[in-house]
mmCIF file of C-alpha atoms in Angstrom:
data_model
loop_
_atom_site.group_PDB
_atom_site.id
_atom_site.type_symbol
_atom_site.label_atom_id
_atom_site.label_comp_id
_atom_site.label_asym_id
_atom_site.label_seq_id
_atom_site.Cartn_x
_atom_site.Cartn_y
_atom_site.Cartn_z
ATOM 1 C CA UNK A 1 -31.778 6.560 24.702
ATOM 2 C CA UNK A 2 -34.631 4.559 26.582
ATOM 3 C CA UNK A 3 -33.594 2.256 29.098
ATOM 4 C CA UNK A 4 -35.153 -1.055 28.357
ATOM 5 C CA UNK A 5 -37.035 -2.952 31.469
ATOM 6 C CA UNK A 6 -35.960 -6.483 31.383
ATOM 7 C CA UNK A 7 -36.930 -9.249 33.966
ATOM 8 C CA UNK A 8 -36.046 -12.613 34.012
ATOM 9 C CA UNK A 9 -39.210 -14.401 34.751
ATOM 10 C CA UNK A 10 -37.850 -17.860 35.709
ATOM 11 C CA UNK A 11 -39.416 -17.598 39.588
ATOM 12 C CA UNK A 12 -42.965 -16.841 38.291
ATOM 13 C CA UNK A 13 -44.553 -13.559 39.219
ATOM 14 C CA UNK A 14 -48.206 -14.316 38.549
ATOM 15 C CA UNK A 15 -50.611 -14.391 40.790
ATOM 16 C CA UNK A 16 -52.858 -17.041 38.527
ATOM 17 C CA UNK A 17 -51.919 -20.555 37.883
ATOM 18 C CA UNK A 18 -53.346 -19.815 34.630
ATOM 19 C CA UNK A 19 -51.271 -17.456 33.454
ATOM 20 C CA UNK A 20 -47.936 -18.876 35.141
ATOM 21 C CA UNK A 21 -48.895 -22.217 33.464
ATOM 22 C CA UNK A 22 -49.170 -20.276 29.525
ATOM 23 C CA UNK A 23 -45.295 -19.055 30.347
ATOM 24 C CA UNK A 24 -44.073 -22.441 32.014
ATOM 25 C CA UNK A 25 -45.887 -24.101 28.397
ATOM 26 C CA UNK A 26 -44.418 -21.734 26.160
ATOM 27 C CA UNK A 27 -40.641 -22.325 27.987
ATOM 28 C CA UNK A 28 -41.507 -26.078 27.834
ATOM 29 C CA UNK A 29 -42.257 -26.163 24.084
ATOM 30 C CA UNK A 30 -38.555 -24.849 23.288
ATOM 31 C CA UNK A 31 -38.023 -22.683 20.324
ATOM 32 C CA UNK A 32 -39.643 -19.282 20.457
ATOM 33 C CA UNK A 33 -42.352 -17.428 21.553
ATOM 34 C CA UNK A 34 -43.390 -14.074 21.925
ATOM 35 C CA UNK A 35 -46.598 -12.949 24.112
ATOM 36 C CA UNK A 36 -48.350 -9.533 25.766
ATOM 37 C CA UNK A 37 -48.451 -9.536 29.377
ATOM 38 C CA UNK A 38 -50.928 -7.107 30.552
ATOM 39 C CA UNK A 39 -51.169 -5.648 34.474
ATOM 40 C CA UNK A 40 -54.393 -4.743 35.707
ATOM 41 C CA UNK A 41 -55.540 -3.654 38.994
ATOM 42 C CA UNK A 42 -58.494 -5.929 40.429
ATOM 43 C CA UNK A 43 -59.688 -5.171 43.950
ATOM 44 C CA UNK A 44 -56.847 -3.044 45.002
ATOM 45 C CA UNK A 45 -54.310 -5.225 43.872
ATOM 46 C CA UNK A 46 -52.559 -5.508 40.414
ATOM 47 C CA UNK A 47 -52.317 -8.752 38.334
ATOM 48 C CA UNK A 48 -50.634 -10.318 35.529
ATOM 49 C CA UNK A 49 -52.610 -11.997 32.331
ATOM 50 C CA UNK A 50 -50.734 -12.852 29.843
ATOM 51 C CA UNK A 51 -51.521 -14.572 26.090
ATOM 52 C CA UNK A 52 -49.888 -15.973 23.379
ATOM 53 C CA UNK A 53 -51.860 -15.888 20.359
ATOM 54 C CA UNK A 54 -50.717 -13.203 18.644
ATOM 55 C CA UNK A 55 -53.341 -10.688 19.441
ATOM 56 C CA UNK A 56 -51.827 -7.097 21.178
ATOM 57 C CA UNK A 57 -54.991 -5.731 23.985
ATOM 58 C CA UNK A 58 -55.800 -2.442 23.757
ATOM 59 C CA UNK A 59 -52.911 0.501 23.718
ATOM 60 C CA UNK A 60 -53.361 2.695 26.744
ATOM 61 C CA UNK A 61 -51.707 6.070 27.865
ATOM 62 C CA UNK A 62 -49.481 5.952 30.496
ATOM 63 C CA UNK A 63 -51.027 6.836 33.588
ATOM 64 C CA UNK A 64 -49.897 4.170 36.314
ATOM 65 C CA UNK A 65 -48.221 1.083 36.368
ATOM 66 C CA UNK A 66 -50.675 -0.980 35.040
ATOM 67 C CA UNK A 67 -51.095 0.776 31.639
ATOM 68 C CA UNK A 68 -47.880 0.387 29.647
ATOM 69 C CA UNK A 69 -47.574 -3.149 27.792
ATOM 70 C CA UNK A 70 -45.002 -5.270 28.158
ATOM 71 C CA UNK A 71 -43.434 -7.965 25.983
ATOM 72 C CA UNK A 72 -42.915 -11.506 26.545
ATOM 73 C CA UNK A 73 -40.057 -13.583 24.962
ATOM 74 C CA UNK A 74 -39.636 -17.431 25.540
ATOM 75 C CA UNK A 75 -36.440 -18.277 23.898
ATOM 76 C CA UNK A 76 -34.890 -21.396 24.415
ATOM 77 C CA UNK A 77 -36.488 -21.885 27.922
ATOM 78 C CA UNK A 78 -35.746 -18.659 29.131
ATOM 79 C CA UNK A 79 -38.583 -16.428 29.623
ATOM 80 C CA UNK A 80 -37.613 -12.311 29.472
ATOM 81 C CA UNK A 81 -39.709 -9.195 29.667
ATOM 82 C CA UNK A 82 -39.659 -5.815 28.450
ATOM 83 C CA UNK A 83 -41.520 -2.776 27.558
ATOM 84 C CA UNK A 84 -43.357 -2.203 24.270
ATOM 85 C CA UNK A 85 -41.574 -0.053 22.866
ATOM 86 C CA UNK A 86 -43.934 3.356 21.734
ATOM 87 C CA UNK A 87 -41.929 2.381 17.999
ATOM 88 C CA UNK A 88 -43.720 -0.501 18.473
ATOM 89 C CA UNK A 89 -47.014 0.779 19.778
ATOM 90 C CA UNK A 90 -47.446 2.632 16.781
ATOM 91 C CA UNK A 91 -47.031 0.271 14.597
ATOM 92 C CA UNK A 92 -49.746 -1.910 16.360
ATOM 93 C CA UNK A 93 -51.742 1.253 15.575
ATOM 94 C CA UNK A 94 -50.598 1.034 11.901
ATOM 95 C CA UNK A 95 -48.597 4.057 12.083
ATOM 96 C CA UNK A 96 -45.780 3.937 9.238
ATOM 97 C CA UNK A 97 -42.376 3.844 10.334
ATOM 98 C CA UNK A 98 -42.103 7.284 9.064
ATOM 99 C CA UNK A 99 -44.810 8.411 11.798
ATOM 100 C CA UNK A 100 -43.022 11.142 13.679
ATOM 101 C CA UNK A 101 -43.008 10.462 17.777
ATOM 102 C CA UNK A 102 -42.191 12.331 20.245
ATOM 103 C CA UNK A 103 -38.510 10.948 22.414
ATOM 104 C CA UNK A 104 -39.444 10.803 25.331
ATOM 105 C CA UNK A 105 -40.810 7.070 26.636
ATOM 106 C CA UNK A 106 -43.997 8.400 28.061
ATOM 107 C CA UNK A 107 -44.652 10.888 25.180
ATOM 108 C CA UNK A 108 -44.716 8.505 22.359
ATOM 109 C CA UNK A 109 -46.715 6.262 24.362
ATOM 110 C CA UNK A 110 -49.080 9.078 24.962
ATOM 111 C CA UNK A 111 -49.307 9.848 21.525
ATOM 112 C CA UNK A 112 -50.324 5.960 20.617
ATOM 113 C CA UNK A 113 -52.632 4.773 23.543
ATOM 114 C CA UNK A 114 -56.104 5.531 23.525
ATOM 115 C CA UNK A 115 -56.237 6.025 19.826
ATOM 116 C CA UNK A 116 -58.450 4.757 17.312
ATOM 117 C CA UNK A 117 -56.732 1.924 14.478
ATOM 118 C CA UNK A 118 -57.005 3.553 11.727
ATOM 119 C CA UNK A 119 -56.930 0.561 9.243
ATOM 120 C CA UNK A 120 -58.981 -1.147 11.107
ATOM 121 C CA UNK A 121 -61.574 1.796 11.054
ATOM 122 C CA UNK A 122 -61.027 1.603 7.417
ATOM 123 C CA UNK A 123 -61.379 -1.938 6.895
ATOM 124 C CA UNK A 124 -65.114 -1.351 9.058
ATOM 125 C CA UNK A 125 -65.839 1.057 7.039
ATOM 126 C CA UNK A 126 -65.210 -0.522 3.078
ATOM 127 C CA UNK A 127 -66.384 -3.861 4.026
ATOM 128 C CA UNK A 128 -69.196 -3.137 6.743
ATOM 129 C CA UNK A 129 -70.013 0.482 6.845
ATOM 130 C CA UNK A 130 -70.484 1.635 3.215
ATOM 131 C CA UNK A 131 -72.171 -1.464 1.950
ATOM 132 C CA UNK A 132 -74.576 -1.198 4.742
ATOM 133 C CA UNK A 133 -75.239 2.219 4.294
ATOM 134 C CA UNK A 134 -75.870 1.367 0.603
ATOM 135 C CA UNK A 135 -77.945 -1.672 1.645
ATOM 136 C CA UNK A 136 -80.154 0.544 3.829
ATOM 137 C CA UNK A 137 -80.360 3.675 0.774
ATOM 138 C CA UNK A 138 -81.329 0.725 -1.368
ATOM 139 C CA UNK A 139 -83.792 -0.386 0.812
ATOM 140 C CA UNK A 140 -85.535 2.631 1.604
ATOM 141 C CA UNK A 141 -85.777 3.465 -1.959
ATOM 142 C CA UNK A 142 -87.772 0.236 -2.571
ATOM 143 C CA UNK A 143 -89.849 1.211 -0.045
ATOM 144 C CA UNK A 144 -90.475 4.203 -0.680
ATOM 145 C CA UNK A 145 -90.562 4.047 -4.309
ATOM 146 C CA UNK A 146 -88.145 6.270 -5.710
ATOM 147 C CA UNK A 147 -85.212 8.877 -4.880
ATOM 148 C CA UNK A 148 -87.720 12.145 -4.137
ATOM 149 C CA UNK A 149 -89.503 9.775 -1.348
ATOM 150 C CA UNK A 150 -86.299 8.830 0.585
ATOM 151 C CA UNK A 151 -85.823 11.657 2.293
ATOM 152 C CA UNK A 152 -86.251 11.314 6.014
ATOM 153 C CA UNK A 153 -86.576 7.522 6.419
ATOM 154 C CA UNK A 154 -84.382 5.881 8.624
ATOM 155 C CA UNK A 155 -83.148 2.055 7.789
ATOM 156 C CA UNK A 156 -84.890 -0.553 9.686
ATOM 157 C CA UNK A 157 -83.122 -2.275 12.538
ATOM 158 C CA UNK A 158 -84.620 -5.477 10.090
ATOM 159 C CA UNK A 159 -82.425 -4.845 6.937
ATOM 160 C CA UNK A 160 -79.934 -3.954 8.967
ATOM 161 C CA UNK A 161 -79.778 -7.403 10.486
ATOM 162 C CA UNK A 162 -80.536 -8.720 7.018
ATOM 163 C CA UNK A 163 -77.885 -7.235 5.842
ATOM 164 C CA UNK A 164 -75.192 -8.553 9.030
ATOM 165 C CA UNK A 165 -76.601 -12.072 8.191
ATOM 166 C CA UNK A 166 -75.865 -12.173 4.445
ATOM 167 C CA UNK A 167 -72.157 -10.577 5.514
ATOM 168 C CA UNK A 168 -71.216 -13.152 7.803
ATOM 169 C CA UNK A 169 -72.690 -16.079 5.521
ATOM 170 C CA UNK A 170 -70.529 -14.786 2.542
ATOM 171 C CA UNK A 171 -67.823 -14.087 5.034
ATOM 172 C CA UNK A 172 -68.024 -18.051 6.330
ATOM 173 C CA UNK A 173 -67.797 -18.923 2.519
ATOM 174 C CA UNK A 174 -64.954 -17.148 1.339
ATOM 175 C CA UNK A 175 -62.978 -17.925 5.022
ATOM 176 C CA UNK A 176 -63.422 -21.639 5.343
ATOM 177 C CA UNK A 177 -63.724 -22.829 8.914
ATOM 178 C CA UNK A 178 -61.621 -20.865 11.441
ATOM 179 C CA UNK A 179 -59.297 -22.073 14.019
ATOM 180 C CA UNK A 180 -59.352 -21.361 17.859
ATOM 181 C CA UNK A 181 -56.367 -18.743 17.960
ATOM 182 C CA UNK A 182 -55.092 -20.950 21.731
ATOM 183 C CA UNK A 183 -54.893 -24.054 21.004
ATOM 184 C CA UNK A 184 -52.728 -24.527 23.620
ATOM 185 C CA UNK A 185 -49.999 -26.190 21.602
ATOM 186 C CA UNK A 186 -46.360 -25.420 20.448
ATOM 187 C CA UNK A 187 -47.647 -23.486 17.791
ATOM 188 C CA UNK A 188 -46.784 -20.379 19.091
ATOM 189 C CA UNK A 189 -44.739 -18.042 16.852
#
């Protein structure tokens, strides 16, 4: 079984005020919170960011101490680490519980970090790739006047943008008007 790292973060280990004053809100608020507190090495020396809004950073393999993700849970005014778990890295990947990993700690993380998302490729590619290839075919069959004429033209950078601009308009419509995800309140889940 994998031994679970767990630190009581009560003294503060961050080197920015910043980040030391998202955990000291998040104990202050009461209730619950989870967060991703992510080491990185700046100038020679490693530091701690940390957020809260329910985004995970980017899944890395695990080469040094400052790639693995760890977990942050506010509970009650207690603040505790641990690990991500690579169970848990792979579904952040949208791997299916079912997803065969290896046992070993490092292994599974291995097999998750560094990886493309694959429904996130997939939701690029049905509501932004495909259309926009089809945009672009479309396009170039206007302007070239017919199927036998198309081959060999490249979409222009124009309907491409074109294209991006109606997206985001009928995107804005069916969305409403978005929220900042750190609004710095008690809001965190």
């Amino acid at each position: 079984s994998m031994k679970q790292e767990s630190r009581d973060f009560s003294r503060g280990r961050f080197k920015s005020d910043l980040n030391r004053r998202k955990v000291e809100e998040a104990a202050a608020c009461g209730g619950s919170a989870v967060g991703f507190l992510y080491k990185r090495t700046r100038r020679g020396r490693q530091q701690a960011e940390v957020r809260f809004d329910g985004v995970a950073g980017s899944l890395r393999t695990p080469r040094g101490g400052s790639s693995r993700q760890t977990v942050v849970l506010v509970k009650d005014g207690r603040v505790r680490t641990r690990l991500l778990t690579p169970r848990e890295a792979a579904r952040l990947m949208g791997a299916p519980d079912s997803f065969w990993l290896p046992s070993r700690f490092n292994d599974g993380y291995r097999a998750m970090g560094d990886a493309v998302v694959v429904p996130a490729v997939r939701w690029l590619s049905e509501h932004l790739l495909v259309p926009l290839a089809h945009e672009c075919r479309n396009a170039g069959l206007e302007l070239r006047g017919g199927a036998g004429q198309f081959e060999g033209l490249l979409p222009s950078r124009r309907t491409a943008e074109e294209f991006a601009e109606r997206r985001r308009q009928n995107s804005a419509v069916q969305e409403g008007p978005a929220g900042s995800a750190e609004s710095g309140s008690c809001e965190m889940v």
